[in-house]
mmCIF file of N, CA, C and O in Angstrom:
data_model
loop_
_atom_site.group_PDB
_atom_site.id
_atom_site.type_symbol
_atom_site.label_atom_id
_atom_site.label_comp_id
_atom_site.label_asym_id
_atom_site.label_seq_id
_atom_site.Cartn_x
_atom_site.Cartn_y
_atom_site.Cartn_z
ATOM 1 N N UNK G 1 0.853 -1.167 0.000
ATOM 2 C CA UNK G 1 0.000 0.000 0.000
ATOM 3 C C UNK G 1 0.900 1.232 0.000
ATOM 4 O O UNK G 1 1.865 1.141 0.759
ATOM 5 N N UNK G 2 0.817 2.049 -0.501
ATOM 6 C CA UNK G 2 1.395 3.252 -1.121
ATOM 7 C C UNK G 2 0.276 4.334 -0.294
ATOM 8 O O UNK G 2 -0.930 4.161 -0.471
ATOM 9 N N UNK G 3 0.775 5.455 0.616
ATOM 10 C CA UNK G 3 -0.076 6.519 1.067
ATOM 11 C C UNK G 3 0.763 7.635 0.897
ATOM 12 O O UNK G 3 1.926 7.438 0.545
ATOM 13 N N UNK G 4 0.311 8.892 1.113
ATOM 14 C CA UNK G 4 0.767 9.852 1.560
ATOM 15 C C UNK G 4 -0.317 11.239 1.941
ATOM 16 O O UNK G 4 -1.499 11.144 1.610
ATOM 17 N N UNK G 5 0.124 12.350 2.563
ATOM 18 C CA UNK G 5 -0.878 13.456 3.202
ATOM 19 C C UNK G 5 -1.245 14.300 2.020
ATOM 20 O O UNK G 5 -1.160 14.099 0.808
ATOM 21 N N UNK G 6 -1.682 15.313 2.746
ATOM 22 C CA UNK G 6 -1.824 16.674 1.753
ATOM 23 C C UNK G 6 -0.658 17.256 1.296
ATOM 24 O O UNK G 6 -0.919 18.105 0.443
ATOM 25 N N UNK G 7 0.704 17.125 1.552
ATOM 26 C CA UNK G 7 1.810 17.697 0.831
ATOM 27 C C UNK G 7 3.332 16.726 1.459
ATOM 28 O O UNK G 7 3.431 16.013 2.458
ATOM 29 N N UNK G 8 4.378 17.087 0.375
ATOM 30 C CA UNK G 8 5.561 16.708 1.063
ATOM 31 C C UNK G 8 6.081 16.369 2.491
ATOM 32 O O UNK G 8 6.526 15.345 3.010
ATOM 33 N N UNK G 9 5.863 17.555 2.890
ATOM 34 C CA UNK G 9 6.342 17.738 3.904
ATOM 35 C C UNK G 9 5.403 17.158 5.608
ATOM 36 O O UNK G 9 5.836 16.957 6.743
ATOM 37 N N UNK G 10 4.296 17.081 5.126
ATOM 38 C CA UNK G 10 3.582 16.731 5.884
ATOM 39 C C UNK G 10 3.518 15.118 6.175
ATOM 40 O O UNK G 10 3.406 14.560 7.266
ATOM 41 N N UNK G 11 3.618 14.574 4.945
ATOM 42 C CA UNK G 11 3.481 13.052 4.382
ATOM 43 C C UNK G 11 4.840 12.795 4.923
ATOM 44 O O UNK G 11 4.884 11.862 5.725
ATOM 45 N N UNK G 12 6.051 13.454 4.654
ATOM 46 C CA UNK G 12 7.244 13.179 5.771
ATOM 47 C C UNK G 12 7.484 13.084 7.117
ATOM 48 O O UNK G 12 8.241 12.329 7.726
ATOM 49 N N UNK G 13 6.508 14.221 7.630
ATOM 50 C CA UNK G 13 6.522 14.329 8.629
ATOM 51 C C UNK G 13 5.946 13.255 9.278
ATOM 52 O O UNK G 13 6.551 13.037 10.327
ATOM 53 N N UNK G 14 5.104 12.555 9.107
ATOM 54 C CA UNK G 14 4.463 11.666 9.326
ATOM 55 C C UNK G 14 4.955 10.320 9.716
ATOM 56 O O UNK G 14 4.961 9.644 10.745
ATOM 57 N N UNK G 15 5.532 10.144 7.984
ATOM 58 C CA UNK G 15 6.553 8.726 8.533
ATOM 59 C C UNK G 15 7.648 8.901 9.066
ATOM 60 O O UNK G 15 8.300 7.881 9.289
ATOM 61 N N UNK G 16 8.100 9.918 9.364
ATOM 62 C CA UNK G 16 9.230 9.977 10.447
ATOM 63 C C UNK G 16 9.154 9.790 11.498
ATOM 64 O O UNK G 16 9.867 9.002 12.119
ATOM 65 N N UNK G 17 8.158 10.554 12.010
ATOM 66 C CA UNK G 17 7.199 10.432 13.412
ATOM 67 C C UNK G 17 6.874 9.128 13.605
ATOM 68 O O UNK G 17 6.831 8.781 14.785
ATOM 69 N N UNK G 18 6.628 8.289 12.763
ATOM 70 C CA UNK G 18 5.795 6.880 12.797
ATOM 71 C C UNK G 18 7.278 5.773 13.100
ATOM 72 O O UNK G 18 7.266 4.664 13.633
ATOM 73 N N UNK G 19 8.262 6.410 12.644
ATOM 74 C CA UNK G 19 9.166 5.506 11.944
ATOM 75 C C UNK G 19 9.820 5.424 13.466
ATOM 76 O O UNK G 19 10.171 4.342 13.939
ATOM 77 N N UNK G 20 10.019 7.346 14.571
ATOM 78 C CA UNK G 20 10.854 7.092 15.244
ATOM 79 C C UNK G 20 9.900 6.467 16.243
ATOM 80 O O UNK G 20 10.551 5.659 16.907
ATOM 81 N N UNK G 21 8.577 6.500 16.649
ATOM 82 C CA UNK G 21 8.044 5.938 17.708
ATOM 83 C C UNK G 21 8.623 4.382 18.283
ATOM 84 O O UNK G 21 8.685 4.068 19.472
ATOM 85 N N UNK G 22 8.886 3.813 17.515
ATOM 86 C CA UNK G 22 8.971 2.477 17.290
ATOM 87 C C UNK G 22 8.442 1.431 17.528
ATOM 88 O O UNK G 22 8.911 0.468 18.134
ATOM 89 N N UNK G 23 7.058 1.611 16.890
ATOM 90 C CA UNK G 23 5.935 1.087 17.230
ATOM 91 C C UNK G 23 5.494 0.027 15.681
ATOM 92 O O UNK G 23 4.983 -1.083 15.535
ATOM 93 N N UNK G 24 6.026 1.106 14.729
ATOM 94 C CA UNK G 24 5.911 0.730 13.656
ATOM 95 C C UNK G 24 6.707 1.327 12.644
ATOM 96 O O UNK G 24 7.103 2.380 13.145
ATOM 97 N N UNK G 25 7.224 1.211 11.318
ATOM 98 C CA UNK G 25 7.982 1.606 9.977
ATOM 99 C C UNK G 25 7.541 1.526 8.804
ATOM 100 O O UNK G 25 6.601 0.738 8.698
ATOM 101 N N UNK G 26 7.889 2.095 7.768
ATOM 102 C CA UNK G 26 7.795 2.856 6.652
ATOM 103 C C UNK G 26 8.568 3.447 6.215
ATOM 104 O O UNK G 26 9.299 4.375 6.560
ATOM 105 N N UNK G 27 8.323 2.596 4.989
ATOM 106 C CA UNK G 27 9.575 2.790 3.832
ATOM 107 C C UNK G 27 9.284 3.893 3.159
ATOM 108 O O UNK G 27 8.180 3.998 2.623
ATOM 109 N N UNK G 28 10.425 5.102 3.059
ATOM 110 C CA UNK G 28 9.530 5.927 2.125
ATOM 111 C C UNK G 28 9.688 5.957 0.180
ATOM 112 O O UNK G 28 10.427 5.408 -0.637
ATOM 113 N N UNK G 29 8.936 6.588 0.142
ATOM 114 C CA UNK G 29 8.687 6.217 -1.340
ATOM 115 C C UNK G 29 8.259 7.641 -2.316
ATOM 116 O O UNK G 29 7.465 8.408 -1.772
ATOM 117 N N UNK G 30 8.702 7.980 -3.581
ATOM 118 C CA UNK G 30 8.039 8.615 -4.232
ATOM 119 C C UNK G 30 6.882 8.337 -4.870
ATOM 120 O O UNK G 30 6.588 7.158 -4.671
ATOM 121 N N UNK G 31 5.934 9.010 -5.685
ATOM 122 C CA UNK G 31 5.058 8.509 -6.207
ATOM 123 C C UNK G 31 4.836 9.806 -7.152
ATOM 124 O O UNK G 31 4.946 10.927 -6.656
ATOM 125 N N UNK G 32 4.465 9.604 -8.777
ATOM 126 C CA UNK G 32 4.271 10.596 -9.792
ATOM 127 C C UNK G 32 5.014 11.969 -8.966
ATOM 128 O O UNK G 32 4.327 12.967 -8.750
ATOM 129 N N UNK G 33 6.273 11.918 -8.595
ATOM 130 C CA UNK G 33 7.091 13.216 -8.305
ATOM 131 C C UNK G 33 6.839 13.416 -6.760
ATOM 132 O O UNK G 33 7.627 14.163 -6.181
ATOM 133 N N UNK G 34 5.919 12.883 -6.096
ATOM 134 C CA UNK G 34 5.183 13.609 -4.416
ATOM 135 C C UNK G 34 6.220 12.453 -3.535
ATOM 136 O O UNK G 34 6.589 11.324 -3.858
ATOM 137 N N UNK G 35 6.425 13.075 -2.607
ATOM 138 C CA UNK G 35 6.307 12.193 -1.416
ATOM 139 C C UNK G 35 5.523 11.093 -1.030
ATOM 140 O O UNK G 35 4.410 11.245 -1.535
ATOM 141 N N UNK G 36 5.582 9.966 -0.317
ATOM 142 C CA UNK G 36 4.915 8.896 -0.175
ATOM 143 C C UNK G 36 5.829 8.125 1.100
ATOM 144 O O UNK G 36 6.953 8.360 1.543
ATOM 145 N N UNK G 37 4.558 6.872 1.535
ATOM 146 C CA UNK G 37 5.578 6.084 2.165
ATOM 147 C C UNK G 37 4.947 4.673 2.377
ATOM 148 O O UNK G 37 3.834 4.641 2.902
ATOM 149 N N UNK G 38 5.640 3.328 1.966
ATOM 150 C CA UNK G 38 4.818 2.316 2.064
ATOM 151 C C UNK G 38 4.430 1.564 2.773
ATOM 152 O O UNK G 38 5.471 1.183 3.307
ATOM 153 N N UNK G 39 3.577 0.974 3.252
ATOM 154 C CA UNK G 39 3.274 0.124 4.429
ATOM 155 C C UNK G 39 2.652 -1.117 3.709
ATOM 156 O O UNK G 39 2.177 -1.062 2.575
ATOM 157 N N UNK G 40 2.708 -2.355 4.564
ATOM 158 C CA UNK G 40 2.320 -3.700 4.225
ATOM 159 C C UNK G 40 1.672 -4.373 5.456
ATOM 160 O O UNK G 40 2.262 -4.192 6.521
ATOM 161 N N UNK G 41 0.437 -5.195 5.474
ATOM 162 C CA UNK G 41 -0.319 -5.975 6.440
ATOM 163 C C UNK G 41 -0.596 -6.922 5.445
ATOM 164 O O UNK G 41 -1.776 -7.200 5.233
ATOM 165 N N UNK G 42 0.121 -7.361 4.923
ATOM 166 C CA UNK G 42 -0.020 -8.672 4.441
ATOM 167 C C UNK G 42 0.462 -9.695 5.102
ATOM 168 O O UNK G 42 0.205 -10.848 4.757
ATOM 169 N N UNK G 43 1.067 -9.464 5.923
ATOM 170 C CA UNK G 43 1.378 -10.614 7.016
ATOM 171 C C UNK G 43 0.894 -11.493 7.258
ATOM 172 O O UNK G 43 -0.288 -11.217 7.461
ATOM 173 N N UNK G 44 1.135 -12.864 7.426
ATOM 174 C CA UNK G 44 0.619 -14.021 8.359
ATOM 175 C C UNK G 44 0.636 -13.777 9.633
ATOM 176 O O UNK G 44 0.057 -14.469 10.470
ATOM 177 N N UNK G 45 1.126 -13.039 9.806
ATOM 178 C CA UNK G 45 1.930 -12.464 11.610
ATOM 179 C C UNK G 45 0.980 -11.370 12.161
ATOM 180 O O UNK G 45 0.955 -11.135 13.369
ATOM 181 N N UNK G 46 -0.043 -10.491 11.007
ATOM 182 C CA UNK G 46 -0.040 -9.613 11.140
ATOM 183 C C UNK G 46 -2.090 -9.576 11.831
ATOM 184 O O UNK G 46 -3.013 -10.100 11.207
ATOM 185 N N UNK G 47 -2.161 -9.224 12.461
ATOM 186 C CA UNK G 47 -3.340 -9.517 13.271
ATOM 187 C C UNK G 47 -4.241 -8.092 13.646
ATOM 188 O O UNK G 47 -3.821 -6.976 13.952
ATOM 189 N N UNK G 48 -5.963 -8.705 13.462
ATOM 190 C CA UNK G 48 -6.295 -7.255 13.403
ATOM 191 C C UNK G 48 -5.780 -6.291 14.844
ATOM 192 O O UNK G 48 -5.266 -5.181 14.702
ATOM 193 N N UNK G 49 -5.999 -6.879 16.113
ATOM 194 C CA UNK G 49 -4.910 -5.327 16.927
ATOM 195 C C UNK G 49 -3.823 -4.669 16.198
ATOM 196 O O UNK G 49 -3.642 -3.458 16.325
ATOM 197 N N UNK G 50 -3.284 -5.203 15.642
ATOM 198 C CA UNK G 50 -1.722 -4.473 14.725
ATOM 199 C C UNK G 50 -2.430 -3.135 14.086
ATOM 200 O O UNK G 50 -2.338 -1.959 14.437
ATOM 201 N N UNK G 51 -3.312 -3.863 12.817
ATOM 202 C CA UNK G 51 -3.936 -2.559 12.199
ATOM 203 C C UNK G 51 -4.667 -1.647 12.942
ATOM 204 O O UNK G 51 -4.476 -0.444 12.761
ATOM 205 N N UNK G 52 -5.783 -2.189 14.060
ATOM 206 C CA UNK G 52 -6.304 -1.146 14.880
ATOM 207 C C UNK G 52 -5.288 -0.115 15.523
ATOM 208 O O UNK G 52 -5.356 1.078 15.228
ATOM 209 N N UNK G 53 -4.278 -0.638 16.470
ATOM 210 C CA UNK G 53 -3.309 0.089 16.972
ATOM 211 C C UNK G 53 -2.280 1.108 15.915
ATOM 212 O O UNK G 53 -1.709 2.099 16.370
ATOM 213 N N UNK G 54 -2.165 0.708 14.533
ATOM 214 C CA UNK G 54 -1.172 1.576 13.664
ATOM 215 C C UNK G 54 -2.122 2.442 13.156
ATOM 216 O O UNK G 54 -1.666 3.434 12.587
ATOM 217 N N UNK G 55 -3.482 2.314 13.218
ATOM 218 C CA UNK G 55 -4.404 3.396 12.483
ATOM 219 C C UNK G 55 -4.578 4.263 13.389
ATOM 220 O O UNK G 55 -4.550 5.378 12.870
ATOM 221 N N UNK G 56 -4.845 4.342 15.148
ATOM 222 C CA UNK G 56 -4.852 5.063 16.323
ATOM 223 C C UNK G 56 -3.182 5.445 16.043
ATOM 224 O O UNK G 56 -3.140 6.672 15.950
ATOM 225 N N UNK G 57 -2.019 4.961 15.900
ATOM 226 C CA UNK G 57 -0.942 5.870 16.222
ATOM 227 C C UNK G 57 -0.771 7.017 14.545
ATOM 228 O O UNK G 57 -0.342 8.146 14.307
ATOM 229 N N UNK G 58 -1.206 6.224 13.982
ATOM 230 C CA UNK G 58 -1.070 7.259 12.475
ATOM 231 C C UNK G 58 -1.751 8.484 12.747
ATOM 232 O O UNK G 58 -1.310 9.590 12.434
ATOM 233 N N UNK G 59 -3.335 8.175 13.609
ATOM 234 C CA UNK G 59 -4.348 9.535 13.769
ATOM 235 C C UNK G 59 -3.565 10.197 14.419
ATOM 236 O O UNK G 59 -3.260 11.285 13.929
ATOM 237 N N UNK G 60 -2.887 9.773 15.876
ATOM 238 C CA UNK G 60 -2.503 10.597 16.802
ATOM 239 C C UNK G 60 -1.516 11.601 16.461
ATOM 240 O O UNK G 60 -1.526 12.745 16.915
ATOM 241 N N UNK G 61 -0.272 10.922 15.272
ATOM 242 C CA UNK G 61 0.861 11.743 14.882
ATOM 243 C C UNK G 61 0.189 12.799 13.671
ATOM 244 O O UNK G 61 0.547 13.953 13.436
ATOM 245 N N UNK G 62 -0.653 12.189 13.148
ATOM 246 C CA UNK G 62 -1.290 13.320 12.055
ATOM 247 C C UNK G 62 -2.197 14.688 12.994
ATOM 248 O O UNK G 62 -2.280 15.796 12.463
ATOM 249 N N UNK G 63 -2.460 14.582 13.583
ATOM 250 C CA UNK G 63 -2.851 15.322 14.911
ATOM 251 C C UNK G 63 -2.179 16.114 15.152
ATOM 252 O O UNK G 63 -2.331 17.328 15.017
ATOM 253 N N UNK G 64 -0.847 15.207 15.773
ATOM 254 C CA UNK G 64 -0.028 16.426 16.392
ATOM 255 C C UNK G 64 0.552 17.273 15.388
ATOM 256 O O UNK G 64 0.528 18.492 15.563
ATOM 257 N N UNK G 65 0.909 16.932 14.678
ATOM 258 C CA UNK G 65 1.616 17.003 13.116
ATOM 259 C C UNK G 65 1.033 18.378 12.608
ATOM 260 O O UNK G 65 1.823 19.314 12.486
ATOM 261 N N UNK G 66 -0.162 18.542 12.336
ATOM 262 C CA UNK G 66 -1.159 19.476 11.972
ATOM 263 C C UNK G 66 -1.462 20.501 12.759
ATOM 264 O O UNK G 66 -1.728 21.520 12.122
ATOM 265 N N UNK G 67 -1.555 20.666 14.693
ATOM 266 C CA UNK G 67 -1.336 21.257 15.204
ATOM 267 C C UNK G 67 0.647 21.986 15.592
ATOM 268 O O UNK G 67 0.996 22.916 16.319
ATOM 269 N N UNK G 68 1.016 21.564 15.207
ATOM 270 C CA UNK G 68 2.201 22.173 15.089
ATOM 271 C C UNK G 68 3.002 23.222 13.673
ATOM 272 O O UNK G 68 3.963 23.977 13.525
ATOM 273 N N UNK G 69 2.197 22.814 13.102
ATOM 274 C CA UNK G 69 1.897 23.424 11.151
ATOM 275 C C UNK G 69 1.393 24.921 11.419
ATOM 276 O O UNK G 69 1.098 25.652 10.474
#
């Protein structure tokens, strides 16, 4: 899966934030020239708490992320 925010810098900001928590990682990635960054739950390993918990820490850093903008 391929994501990213409303701009560069934001979509960076993001997976950096995500990347240093260390909760979870993301590879980053371009996409048609933008910023991006990829994530995978294709796992055998990978269980729905995983996704519940990485979608609550993604909201929380996009949160803070946006109040600091």
């Amino acid at each position: 899966v391929l994501a990213r925010l409303d701009d560069d810098a934001t979509t960076n900001a993001l997976r950096e934030a995500a990347n240093e928590s260390g909760k979870i990682w993301f590879g980053p990635s371009v996409h048609q020239g933008r910023a991006a960054f990829r994530l995978s739950v294709s796992s055998h390993r990978t269980r729905d708490q995983d996704i519940e918990s990485s979608i609550k820490l993604l909201s929380e850093l996009r949160t803070n992320i946006r109040k600091s903008i």
